[in-house]
Amino acid sequence: MTVNEFDVLLARKDVIADDVVRLTFHHPDGDELPRWEPGAHVDLMLGNLVRQYSLCGDPGDRSVLEVAVLRERDGRGGSAFVHDGLRTGDLVRIGGPRNHFPLVPAESYLFIAGGIGITPIVPMIAAADASRADWQLVYGGRARSSMAFHEELSQKYGDRVSVLPQDETGLLDLESLFDEAYEDTAVYCCGPEPLLLAAERAVPEWLSLHVERFAAKENSGERTEFEVELARSGMTLTVPAEQSILDTVEGAGVPVLSSCQGGICGTCETPVLDGVPDHRDSVLSEQEQAANDTMMICVSRACGERLVLDL
């Protein structure tokens, strides 16, 4: 258990789109819940599973935490547990909040959401609107009935919101969107991997692109053996080619917080004291990776023969 973990009460469970439920959590004793900023997510401890979900409520309302969960038909059991197993009145253990998708200050924003990727975007839009920044939301999905929050966003913000279901309008035209964006616009994109890859390919250099992934990027890089020195534990370990740093460290009896084991949640982020990491995560920005002062040890490896970690 960590200081970041606490119990919450599931106060409401509402169907808000096809295969999407919104969970509203309260503190069991009515206390205030932790502060968070747009882009943050929490870990839900679901039996023996841990899953990450973006917070989609109002950061200013500390009486509740809200997440929206899509039933993943080919998932690993987490979303099915949420949809079929959780009941109003249940106590749920939560970890976090943590934020690896923060909203940077900007005069202009372009928000691009695909499907359930709308969840972290909802509080970002509210923050951008409150700051009187210029912003636009382009929201795609399979069908209108599957797109959570589209009605309330359209009603509240009018023509700043473009709802473009694929069965009505086809795939999002990202190149046209980017061509029409103001210079130095901050672009926030969240959704399925094909959308994120398309955005990364199409974005011009004058726009700042920020993405959040719900699934790990494919890692096909070479895997070789190397050493890790654990500075605080006084141990030097060999990481085999077929094993992660995380598994090696835990196998040596050194406890490390971890969750997704796919480089997308940021739970296992570890300071690097020496050596150059081979970053294979989907959390750190290019600038953060280039700094080489932290790494996700569940997927990332070493560029050389040795790393020194603050473990």
mmCIF file with all atom_site columns, N, CA, C and O in Angstrom, residues 114-135:
data_model
loop_
_atom_site.group_PDB
_atom_site.id
_atom_site.type_symbol
_atom_site.label_atom_id
_atom_site.label_alt_id
_atom_site.label_comp_id
_atom_site.label_asym_id
_atom_site.label_entity_id
_atom_site.label_seq_id
_atom_site.pdbx_PDB_ins_code
_atom_site.Cartn_x
_atom_site.Cartn_y
_atom_site.Cartn_z
_atom_site.occupancy
_atom_site.B_iso_or_equiv
_atom_site.pdbx_formal_charge
_atom_site.auth_seq_id
_atom_site.auth_comp_id
_atom_site.auth_asym_id
_atom_site.auth_atom_id
_atom_site.pdbx_PDB_model_num
ATOM 1  N N  . GLY A 1 114 ? -10.879 10.770 -29.968 1.00 0.00 ? 114 GLY A N  1
ATOM 2  C CA . GLY A 1 114 ? -11.465 9.625  -30.646 1.00 0.00 ? 114 GLY A CA 1
ATOM 3  C C  . GLY A 1 114 ? -12.087 8.695  -29.629 1.00 0.00 ? 114 GLY A C  1
ATOM 4  O O  . GLY A 1 114 ? -11.402 8.182  -28.741 1.00 0.00 ? 114 GLY A O  1
ATOM 5  N N  . GLY A 1 115 ? -13.405 8.505  -29.699 1.00 0.00 ? 115 GLY A N  1
ATOM 6  C CA . GLY A 1 115 ? -14.072 7.576  -28.799 1.00 0.00 ? 115 GLY A CA 1
ATOM 7  C C  . GLY A 1 115 ? -13.904 7.949  -27.339 1.00 0.00 ? 115 GLY A C  1
ATOM 8  O O  . GLY A 1 115 ? -14.071 9.101  -26.937 1.00 0.00 ? 115 GLY A O  1
ATOM 9  N N  . ILE A 1 116 ? -13.518 6.963  -26.523 1.00 0.00 ? 116 ILE A N  1
ATOM 10 C CA . ILE A 1 116 ? -13.376 7.181  -25.088 1.00 0.00 ? 116 ILE A CA 1
ATOM 11 C C  . ILE A 1 116 ? -12.208 8.110  -24.780 1.00 0.00 ? 116 ILE A C  1
ATOM 12 O O  . ILE A 1 116 ? -12.063 8.573  -23.640 1.00 0.00 ? 116 ILE A O  1
ATOM 13 N N  . GLY A 1 117 ? -11.412 8.454  -25.777 1.00 0.00 ? 117 GLY A N  1
ATOM 14 C CA . GLY A 1 117 ? -10.349 9.438  -25.603 1.00 0.00 ? 117 GLY A CA 1
ATOM 15 C C  . GLY A 1 117 ? -10.860 10.824 -25.255 1.00 0.00 ? 117 GLY A C  1
ATOM 16 O O  . GLY A 1 117 ? -10.075 11.720 -24.927 1.00 0.00 ? 117 GLY A O  1
ATOM 17 N N  . ILE A 1 118 ? -12.175 11.013 -25.265 1.00 0.00 ? 118 ILE A N  1
ATOM 18 C CA . ILE A 1 118 ? -12.752 12.299 -24.868 1.00 0.00 ? 118 ILE A CA 1
ATOM 19 C C  . ILE A 1 118 ? -12.584 12.542 -23.371 1.00 0.00 ? 118 ILE A C  1
ATOM 20 O O  . ILE A 1 118 ? -12.633 13.693 -22.902 1.00 0.00 ? 118 ILE A O  1
ATOM 21 N N  . THR A 1 119 ? -12.381 11.481 -22.575 1.00 0.00 ? 119 THR A N  1
ATOM 22 C CA . THR A 1 119 ? -12.454 11.636 -21.116 1.00 0.00 ? 119 THR A CA 1
ATOM 23 C C  . THR A 1 119 ? -11.454 12.646 -20.548 1.00 0.00 ? 119 THR A C  1
ATOM 24 O O  . THR A 1 119 ? -11.855 13.529 -19.781 1.00 0.00 ? 119 THR A O  1
ATOM 25 N N  . PRO A 1 120 ? -10.145 12.593 -20.875 1.00 0.00 ? 120 PRO A N  1
ATOM 26 C CA . PRO A 1 120 ? -9.257  13.615 -20.318 1.00 0.00 ? 120 PRO A CA 1
ATOM 27 C C  . PRO A 1 120 ? -9.451  14.982 -20.954 1.00 0.00 ? 120 PRO A C  1
ATOM 28 O O  . PRO A 1 120 ? -9.056  16.004 -20.385 1.00 0.00 ? 120 PRO A O  1
ATOM 29 N N  . ILE A 1 121 ? -10.072 15.004 -22.130 1.00 0.00 ? 121 ILE A N  1
ATOM 30 C CA . ILE A 1 121 ? -10.255 16.256 -22.863 1.00 0.00 ? 121 ILE A CA 1
ATOM 31 C C  . ILE A 1 121 ? -11.346 17.116 -22.225 1.00 0.00 ? 121 ILE A C  1
ATOM 32 O O  . ILE A 1 121 ? -11.287 18.352 -22.262 1.00 0.00 ? 121 ILE A O  1
ATOM 33 N N  . VAL A 1 122 ? -12.360 16.493 -21.615 1.00 0.00 ? 122 VAL A N  1
ATOM 34 C CA . VAL A 1 122 ? -13.495 17.254 -21.059 1.00 0.00 ? 122 VAL A CA 1
ATOM 35 C C  . VAL A 1 122 ? -13.037 18.311 -20.047 1.00 0.00 ? 122 VAL A C  1
ATOM 36 O O  . VAL A 1 122 ? -13.382 19.499 -20.180 1.00 0.00 ? 122 VAL A O  1
ATOM 37 N N  . PRO A 1 123 ? -12.250 17.957 -19.009 1.00 0.00 ? 123 PRO A N  1
ATOM 38 C CA . PRO A 1 123 ? -11.800 19.015 -18.086 1.00 0.00 ? 123 PRO A CA 1
ATOM 39 C C  . PRO A 1 123 ? -10.792 19.971 -18.709 1.00 0.00 ? 123 PRO A C  1
ATOM 40 O O  . PRO A 1 123 ? -10.692 21.122 -18.272 1.00 0.00 ? 123 PRO A O  1
ATOM 41 N N  . MET A 1 124 ? -10.057 19.512 -19.733 1.00 0.00 ? 124 MET A N  1
ATOM 42 C CA . MET A 1 124 ? -9.140  20.422 -20.427 1.00 0.00 ? 124 MET A CA 1
ATOM 43 C C  . MET A 1 124 ? -9.910  21.529 -21.126 1.00 0.00 ? 124 MET A C  1
ATOM 44 O O  . MET A 1 124 ? -9.512  22.702 -21.096 1.00 0.00 ? 124 MET A O  1
ATOM 45 N N  . ILE A 1 125 ? -11.014 21.168 -21.769 1.00 0.00 ? 125 ILE A N  1
ATOM 46 C CA . ILE A 1 125 ? -11.837 22.161 -22.460 1.00 0.00 ? 125 ILE A CA 1
ATOM 47 C C  . ILE A 1 125 ? -12.367 23.191 -21.465 1.00 0.00 ? 125 ILE A C  1
ATOM 48 O O  . ILE A 1 125 ? -12.340 24.405 -21.725 1.00 0.00 ? 125 ILE A O  1
ATOM 49 N N  . ALA A 1 126 ? -12.839 22.721 -20.320 1.00 0.00 ? 126 ALA A N  1
ATOM 50 C CA . ALA A 1 126 ? -13.359 23.646 -19.309 1.00 0.00 ? 126 ALA A CA 1
ATOM 51 C C  . ALA A 1 126 ? -12.274 24.609 -18.845 1.00 0.00 ? 126 ALA A C  1
ATOM 52 O O  . ALA A 1 126 ? -12.531 25.813 -18.670 1.00 0.00 ? 126 ALA A O  1
ATOM 53 N N  . ALA A 1 127 ? -11.045 24.087 -18.662 1.00 0.00 ? 127 ALA A N  1
ATOM 54 C CA . ALA A 1 127 ? -9.944  24.946 -18.222 1.00 0.00 ? 127 ALA A CA 1
ATOM 55 C C  . ALA A 1 127 ? -9.562  25.937 -19.310 1.00 0.00 ? 127 ALA A C  1
ATOM 56 O O  . ALA A 1 127 ? -9.300  27.116 -19.031 1.00 0.00 ? 127 ALA A O  1
ATOM 57 N N  . ALA A 1 128 ? -9.494  25.475 -20.562 1.00 0.00 ? 128 ALA A N  1
ATOM 58 C CA . ALA A 1 128 ? -9.154  26.374 -21.671 1.00 0.00 ? 128 ALA A CA 1
ATOM 59 C C  . ALA A 1 128 ? -10.205 27.462 -21.827 1.00 0.00 ? 128 ALA A C  1
ATOM 60 O O  . ALA A 1 128 ? -9.883  28.634 -22.057 1.00 0.00 ? 128 ALA A O  1
ATOM 61 N N  . ASP A 1 129 ? -11.475 27.088 -21.686 1.00 0.00 ? 129 ASP A N  1
ATOM 62 C CA . ASP A 1 129 ? -12.554 28.068 -21.828 1.00 0.00 ? 129 ASP A CA 1
ATOM 63 C C  . ASP A 1 129 ? -12.510 29.083 -20.687 1.00 0.00 ? 129 ASP A C  1
ATOM 64 O O  . ASP A 1 129 ? -12.709 30.287 -20.920 1.00 0.00 ? 129 ASP A O  1
ATOM 65 N N  . ALA A 1 130 ? -12.227 28.612 -19.477 1.00 0.00 ? 130 ALA A N  1
ATOM 66 C CA . ALA A 1 130 ? -12.157 29.516 -18.331 1.00 0.00 ? 130 ALA A CA 1
ATOM 67 C C  . ALA A 1 130 ? -11.005 30.502 -18.461 1.00 0.00 ? 130 ALA A C  1
ATOM 68 O O  . ALA A 1 130 ? -11.089 31.637 -17.969 1.00 0.00 ? 130 ALA A O  1
ATOM 69 N N  . SER A 1 131 ? -9.926  30.085 -19.146 1.00 0.00 ? 131 SER A N  1
ATOM 70 C CA . SER A 1 131 ? -8.774  30.970 -19.330 1.00 0.00 ? 131 SER A CA 1
ATOM 71 C C  . SER A 1 131 ? -8.962  31.930 -20.509 1.00 0.00 ? 131 SER A C  1
ATOM 72 O O  . SER A 1 131 ? -8.089  32.737 -20.793 1.00 0.00 ? 131 SER A O  1
ATOM 73 N N  . ARG A 1 132 ? -10.099 31.792 -21.196 1.00 0.00 ? 132 ARG A N  1
ATOM 74 C CA . ARG A 1 132 ? -10.438 32.614 -22.361 1.00 0.00 ? 132 ARG A CA 1
ATOM 75 C C  . ARG A 1 132 ? -9.482  32.403 -23.528 1.00 0.00 ? 132 ARG A C  1
ATOM 76 O O  . ARG A 1 132 ? -9.301  33.285 -24.372 1.00 0.00 ? 132 ARG A O  1
ATOM 77 N N  . ALA A 1 133 ? -8.877  31.220 -23.562 1.00 0.00 ? 133 ALA A N  1
ATOM 78 C CA . ALA A 1 133 ? -8.052  30.858 -24.718 1.00 0.00 ? 133 ALA A CA 1
ATOM 79 C C  . ALA A 1 133 ? -8.956  30.546 -25.903 1.00 0.00 ? 133 ALA A C  1
ATOM 80 O O  . ALA A 1 133 ? -10.128 30.196 -25.747 1.00 0.00 ? 133 ALA A O  1
ATOM 81 N N  . ASP A 1 134 ? -8.405  30.662 -27.092 1.00 0.00 ? 134 ASP A N  1
ATOM 82 C CA . ASP A 1 134 ? -9.111  30.232 -28.295 1.00 0.00 ? 134 ASP A CA 1
ATOM 83 C C  . ASP A 1 134 ? -8.963  28.716 -28.383 1.00 0.00 ? 134 ASP A C  1
ATOM 84 O O  . ASP A 1 134 ? -7.858  28.190 -28.229 1.00 0.00 ? 134 ASP A O  1
ATOM 85 N N  . TRP A 1 135 ? -10.058 28.000 -28.599 1.00 0.00 ? 135 TRP A N  1
ATOM 86 C CA . TRP A 1 135 ? -9.949  26.542 -28.654 1.00 0.00 ? 135 TRP A CA 1
ATOM 87 C C  . TRP A 1 135 ? -11.017 25.966 -29.566 1.00 0.00 ? 135 TRP A C  1
ATOM 88 O O  . TRP A 1 135 ? -12.039 26.589 -29.844 1.00 0.00 ? 135 TRP A O  1
#
